Amino acid sequence: LLSTYVDLLPSFVKEDGKIHAHFVQTGAGTGRFSCEDPNLQNLPVKSELGKRIRDAFVASPSHTLLSCDYAQIDLRAAAILSKDPHLVEIFEKGIDVHTGTAARVFGVEESEVTSDMRRKAKAINFGILYGMGVTALKEGMGVERKEAQEFYDQYKATFVRLMEYLEEVKAYAWKHGHTVTLLGREREVPLLKSPLPFLRAQGERIAINAPIQGTSADILKLSMLDADEYIQKNKLEDKVFLLLQIHDELVFEIEGSVAEKVGNDLVKVLENVLKKRNFSELPLVVSKSLGESLGSL
């Protein structure tokens, strides 16, 4: 914390008392922006001391910060791309995705899902998107291999279309050497051509994940375009500023007098980026929070 943030960040402060980082469109394989000089996407969140560093990033006088954060965006992207009926149903009904997954895999009602069931479902929900096998699932769930294998088999038997889709993505990548997102953006996977088996396996995992994370990245870029369109259409250029994109979250600075209304409007704008373009009817969910500092969001 001391060397990476406390000692370093003040050296980036410009004459206006602010830090102006650089965002790089081609900086991440997924298609998301990367951030450098300094990297403000990687501010610490977990410890109390880390939160104090985030508290140093404050809104300008008479302004407030707004965070708009997409919920479960990668899993929603997986549902959109695969059209798996169970996964689609979970999101359409607004059920917590890990609870909904646990209910279907364990064969119980959502109300009967325990915290332990949900934890196991969460481990496989995210792991499956990264091409995780039984060994990695065993570690993630903290269970014996036999239980992990049974859970994995049950998941595959439940989310049949999702598993078929992931295999189709892998086969497409082997044939064409690249993957494609929902919006048609390609990503090359050169590791598939490696003579080394462990690198080819890594290439397969990248191929499985790339369309999903890439679609999430596309959604974030569309959201920035639509937020800018909203700001200009409503002549708010001197009152609303997009400051940061951090993973699945956009952070704005807004003049206090319009913060509540603009916050509500922006949530609607961001939730409709795919529907507006007829890419998908699956609901996107954005949560918002207002605060005086990054630490309070």
Short mmCIF file of N, CA, C and O in Angstrom, two decimals, residues 151-216:
data_model
loop_
_atom_site.label_atom_id
_atom_site.label_comp_id
_atom_site.label_asym_id
_atom_site.label_seq_id
_atom_site.Cartn_x
_atom_site.Cartn_y
_atom_site.Cartn_z
N PHE A 151 -20.91 -32.80 -8.43
CA PHE A 151 -21.50 -31.46 -8.60
C PHE A 151 -21.31 -30.98 -10.05
O PHE A 151 -22.22 -30.45 -10.68
N TYR A 152 -20.11 -31.21 -10.56
CA TYR A 152 -19.79 -30.83 -11.94
C TYR A 152 -20.70 -31.56 -12.93
O TYR A 152 -21.25 -30.96 -13.86
N ASP A 153 -20.87 -32.87 -12.71
CA ASP A 153 -21.72 -33.67 -13.60
C ASP A 153 -23.17 -33.20 -13.55
O ASP A 153 -23.87 -33.14 -14.57
N GLN A 154 -23.63 -32.86 -12.34
CA GLN A 154 -25.01 -32.40 -12.19
C GLN A 154 -25.21 -31.04 -12.86
O GLN A 154 -26.25 -30.78 -13.48
N TYR A 155 -24.19 -30.18 -12.74
CA TYR A 155 -24.24 -28.87 -13.39
C TYR A 155 -24.34 -29.03 -14.91
O TYR A 155 -25.16 -28.40 -15.56
N LYS A 156 -23.50 -29.94 -15.45
CA LYS A 156 -23.51 -30.19 -16.90
C LYS A 156 -24.86 -30.74 -17.36
O LYS A 156 -25.35 -30.41 -18.43
N ALA A 157 -25.45 -31.58 -16.52
CA ALA A 157 -26.75 -32.18 -16.86
C ALA A 157 -27.88 -31.15 -16.77
O ALA A 157 -28.93 -31.32 -17.40
N THR A 158 -27.68 -30.11 -15.97
CA THR A 158 -28.71 -29.08 -15.78
C THR A 158 -28.59 -27.99 -16.84
O THR A 158 -29.57 -27.65 -17.52
N PHE A 159 -27.38 -27.43 -16.97
CA PHE A 159 -27.16 -26.33 -17.92
C PHE A 159 -26.58 -26.91 -19.22
O PHE A 159 -25.46 -26.59 -19.62
N VAL A 160 -27.39 -27.73 -19.86
CA VAL A 160 -26.93 -28.48 -21.04
C VAL A 160 -26.53 -27.54 -22.17
O VAL A 160 -25.47 -27.68 -22.78
N ARG A 161 -27.39 -26.57 -22.46
CA ARG A 161 -27.12 -25.67 -23.59
C ARG A 161 -25.87 -24.82 -23.34
O ARG A 161 -25.09 -24.58 -24.28
N LEU A 162 -25.66 -24.37 -22.11
CA LEU A 162 -24.46 -23.59 -21.79
C LEU A 162 -23.21 -24.41 -22.06
O LEU A 162 -22.25 -23.93 -22.68
N MET A 163 -23.21 -25.67 -21.62
CA MET A 163 -22.04 -26.53 -21.81
C MET A 163 -21.82 -26.82 -23.30
O MET A 163 -20.68 -26.85 -23.78
N GLU A 164 -22.92 -27.00 -24.05
CA GLU A 164 -22.79 -27.20 -25.50
C GLU A 164 -22.18 -25.97 -26.16
O GLU A 164 -21.32 -26.07 -27.03
N TYR A 165 -22.66 -24.80 -25.73
CA TYR A 165 -22.15 -23.54 -26.29
C TYR A 165 -20.65 -23.40 -26.05
O TYR A 165 -19.90 -23.03 -26.97
N LEU A 166 -20.19 -23.71 -24.85
CA LEU A 166 -18.76 -23.59 -24.53
C LEU A 166 -17.93 -24.53 -25.41
O LEU A 166 -16.84 -24.17 -25.86
N GLU A 167 -18.46 -25.73 -25.67
CA GLU A 167 -17.77 -26.67 -26.57
C GLU A 167 -17.76 -26.14 -28.01
O GLU A 167 -16.77 -26.29 -28.73
N GLU A 168 -18.86 -25.51 -28.42
CA GLU A 168 -18.94 -24.94 -29.76
C GLU A 168 -17.92 -23.81 -29.95
O GLU A 168 -17.28 -23.68 -30.99
N VAL A 169 -17.77 -22.99 -28.90
CA VAL A 169 -16.79 -21.88 -28.93
C VAL A 169 -15.38 -22.44 -29.10
O VAL A 169 -14.58 -21.95 -29.90
N LYS A 170 -15.10 -23.49 -28.33
CA LYS A 170 -13.78 -24.12 -28.40
C LYS A 170 -13.52 -24.65 -29.81
O LYS A 170 -12.46 -24.45 -30.40
N ALA A 171 -14.50 -25.36 -30.37
CA ALA A 171 -14.35 -25.93 -31.72
C ALA A 171 -14.17 -24.83 -32.76
O ALA A 171 -13.35 -24.95 -33.68
N TYR A 172 -14.91 -23.74 -32.61
CA TYR A 172 -14.80 -22.60 -33.54
C TYR A 172 -13.40 -22.01 -33.48
O TYR A 172 -12.79 -21.68 -34.52
N ALA A 173 -12.88 -21.86 -32.27
CA ALA A 173 -11.54 -21.28 -32.09
C ALA A 173 -10.47 -22.18 -32.72
O ALA A 173 -9.54 -21.69 -33.36
N TRP A 174 -10.60 -23.48 -32.55
CA TRP A 174 -9.66 -24.42 -33.17
C TRP A 174 -9.70 -24.30 -34.70
O TRP A 174 -8.67 -24.34 -35.38
N LYS A 175 -10.89 -24.15 -35.24
CA LYS A 175 -11.05 -24.11 -36.70
C LYS A 175 -10.59 -22.78 -37.30
O LYS A 175 -9.92 -22.75 -38.34
N HIS A 176 -10.94 -21.67 -36.63
CA HIS A 176 -10.71 -20.35 -37.23
C HIS A 176 -9.55 -19.59 -36.59
O HIS A 176 -9.13 -18.55 -37.14
N GLY A 177 -9.09 -20.02 -35.41
CA GLY A 177 -7.97 -19.34 -34.76
C GLY A 177 -8.36 -18.11 -33.97
O GLY A 177 -7.50 -17.40 -33.45
N HIS A 178 -9.67 -17.85 -33.90
CA HIS A 178 -10.13 -16.69 -33.12
C HIS A 178 -11.52 -16.97 -32.55
O HIS A 178 -12.15 -17.96 -32.92
N THR A 179 -11.96 -16.09 -31.65
CA THR A 179 -13.32 -16.15 -31.11
C THR A 179 -14.05 -14.85 -31.46
O THR A 179 -13.42 -13.88 -31.89
N VAL A 180 -15.37 -14.83 -31.25
CA VAL A 180 -16.18 -13.67 -31.64
C VAL A 180 -17.14 -13.31 -30.50
O VAL A 180 -17.79 -14.20 -29.93
N THR A 181 -17.25 -12.02 -30.20
CA THR A 181 -18.19 -11.57 -29.17
C THR A 181 -19.59 -11.40 -29.78
O THR A 181 -19.77 -11.51 -31.00
N LEU A 182 -20.56 -11.08 -28.93
CA LEU A 182 -21.94 -10.84 -29.38
C LEU A 182 -21.98 -9.75 -30.45
O LEU A 182 -22.76 -9.83 -31.39
N LEU A 183 -21.12 -8.75 -30.33
CA LEU A 183 -21.12 -7.63 -31.27
C LEU A 183 -20.22 -7.87 -32.47
O LEU A 183 -20.02 -6.99 -33.30
N GLY A 184 -19.61 -9.08 -32.53
CA GLY A 184 -18.82 -9.43 -33.70
C GLY A 184 -17.34 -9.08 -33.61
O GLY A 184 -16.63 -9.13 -34.61
N ARG A 185 -16.86 -8.70 -32.42
CA ARG A 185 -15.43 -8.36 -32.28
C ARG A 185 -14.63 -9.65 -32.10
O ARG A 185 -14.96 -10.49 -31.27
N GLU A 186 -13.57 -9.77 -32.89
CA GLU A 186 -12.78 -11.00 -32.88
C GLU A 186 -11.57 -10.87 -31.95
O GLU A 186 -11.04 -9.79 -31.74
N ARG A 187 -11.16 -12.03 -31.39
CA ARG A 187 -9.92 -12.10 -30.63
C ARG A 187 -9.13 -13.32 -31.09
O ARG A 187 -9.63 -14.45 -31.05
N GLU A 188 -7.92 -13.08 -31.53
CA GLU A 188 -7.04 -14.17 -31.95
C GLU A 188 -6.61 -14.98 -30.72
O GLU A 188 -6.43 -14.43 -29.64
N VAL A 189 -6.43 -16.29 -30.91
CA VAL A 189 -5.96 -17.15 -29.82
C VAL A 189 -4.73 -17.93 -30.33
O VAL A 189 -4.82 -19.13 -30.64
N PRO A 190 -3.57 -17.26 -30.40
CA PRO A 190 -2.39 -17.91 -30.97
C PRO A 190 -1.88 -19.11 -30.17
O PRO A 190 -1.21 -19.99 -30.72
N LEU A 191 -2.21 -19.17 -28.87
CA LEU A 191 -1.73 -20.29 -28.06
C LEU A 191 -2.24 -21.64 -28.55
O LEU A 191 -1.63 -22.68 -28.28
N LEU A 192 -3.34 -21.65 -29.27
CA LEU A 192 -3.87 -22.92 -29.80
C LEU A 192 -2.91 -23.57 -30.79
O LEU A 192 -2.99 -24.77 -31.05
N LYS A 193 -2.01 -22.75 -31.35
CA LYS A 193 -1.05 -23.29 -32.32
C LYS A 193 0.27 -23.72 -31.65
O LYS A 193 1.20 -24.15 -32.33
N SER A 194 0.34 -23.59 -30.33
CA SER A 194 1.59 -23.93 -29.65
C SER A 194 1.87 -25.43 -29.73
O SER A 194 0.96 -26.25 -29.66
N PRO A 195 3.16 -25.81 -29.85
CA PRO A 195 3.51 -27.24 -29.82
C PRO A 195 3.44 -27.83 -28.41
O PRO A 195 3.50 -29.05 -28.24
N LEU A 196 3.30 -26.96 -27.40
CA LEU A 196 3.29 -27.42 -26.01
C LEU A 196 1.86 -27.65 -25.53
O LEU A 196 1.03 -26.74 -25.58
N PRO A 197 1.55 -28.87 -25.05
CA PRO A 197 0.17 -29.20 -24.65
C PRO A 197 -0.40 -28.26 -23.59
O PRO A 197 -1.57 -27.88 -23.67
N PHE A 198 0.42 -27.86 -22.59
CA PHE A 198 -0.14 -27.03 -21.51
C PHE A 198 -0.48 -25.63 -22.02
O PHE A 198 -1.39 -24.97 -21.53
N LEU A 199 0.25 -25.15 -23.05
CA LEU A 199 -0.08 -23.85 -23.64
C LEU A 199 -1.32 -23.94 -24.52
O LEU A 199 -2.14 -23.02 -24.56
N ARG A 200 -1.47 -25.07 -25.21
CA ARG A 200 -2.71 -25.27 -26.00
C ARG A 200 -3.92 -25.33 -25.07
O ARG A 200 -4.99 -24.78 -25.39
N ALA A 201 -3.77 -25.99 -23.92
CA ALA A 201 -4.86 -26.06 -22.94
C ALA A 201 -5.20 -24.66 -22.42
O ALA A 201 -6.37 -24.31 -22.22
N GLN A 202 -4.16 -23.86 -22.21
CA GLN A 202 -4.38 -22.47 -21.78
C GLN A 202 -5.12 -21.69 -22.87
O GLN A 202 -6.01 -20.90 -22.58
N GLY A 203 -4.75 -21.96 -24.12
CA GLY A 203 -5.43 -21.32 -25.25
C GLY A 203 -6.91 -21.69 -25.30
O GLY A 203 -7.76 -20.85 -25.59
N GLU A 204 -7.22 -22.95 -24.99
CA GLU A 204 -8.62 -23.38 -24.95
C GLU A 204 -9.40 -22.61 -23.87
O GLU A 204 -10.54 -22.21 -24.09
N ARG A 205 -8.76 -22.45 -22.71
CA ARG A 205 -9.44 -21.71 -21.63
C ARG A 205 -9.68 -20.26 -22.03
O ARG A 205 -10.73 -19.69 -21.74
N ILE A 206 -8.68 -19.66 -22.70
CA ILE A 206 -8.85 -18.28 -23.17
C ILE A 206 -9.99 -18.22 -24.19
O ILE A 206 -10.83 -17.32 -24.14
N ALA A 207 -10.02 -19.21 -25.09
CA ALA A 207 -11.05 -19.23 -26.14
C ALA A 207 -12.46 -19.34 -25.53
O ALA A 207 -13.39 -18.67 -25.99
N ILE A 208 -12.60 -20.19 -24.52
CA ILE A 208 -13.91 -20.36 -23.86
C ILE A 208 -14.37 -19.05 -23.22
O ILE A 208 -15.54 -18.67 -23.31
N ASN A 209 -13.44 -18.35 -22.60
CA ASN A 209 -13.79 -17.16 -21.83
C ASN A 209 -13.91 -15.90 -22.68
O ASN A 209 -14.66 -14.98 -22.35
N ALA A 210 -13.16 -15.86 -23.79
CA ALA A 210 -13.04 -14.61 -24.55
C ALA A 210 -14.37 -14.03 -25.06
O ALA A 210 -14.60 -12.82 -24.91
N PRO A 211 -15.28 -14.83 -25.64
CA PRO A 211 -16.53 -14.22 -26.11
C PRO A 211 -17.38 -13.67 -24.95
O PRO A 211 -18.09 -12.68 -25.12
N ILE A 212 -17.29 -14.32 -23.79
CA ILE A 212 -18.09 -13.89 -22.64
C ILE A 212 -17.55 -12.59 -22.06
O ILE A 212 -18.25 -11.59 -21.97
N GLN A 213 -16.27 -12.61 -21.68
CA GLN A 213 -15.68 -11.38 -21.15
C GLN A 213 -15.65 -10.29 -22.21
O GLN A 213 -15.80 -9.11 -21.91
N GLY A 214 -15.44 -10.71 -23.46
CA GLY A 214 -15.41 -9.73 -24.55
C GLY A 214 -16.77 -9.06 -24.74
O GLY A 214 -16.84 -7.86 -25.01
N THR A 215 -17.84 -9.83 -24.61
CA THR A 215 -19.19 -9.25 -24.70
C THR A 215 -19.43 -8.29 -23.54
O THR A 215 -20.01 -7.22 -23.74
N SER A 216 -18.97 -8.66 -22.35
CA SER A 216 -19.08 -7.74 -21.20
C SER A 216 -18.34 -6.44 -21.49
O SER A 216 -18.83 -5.35 -21.19
#
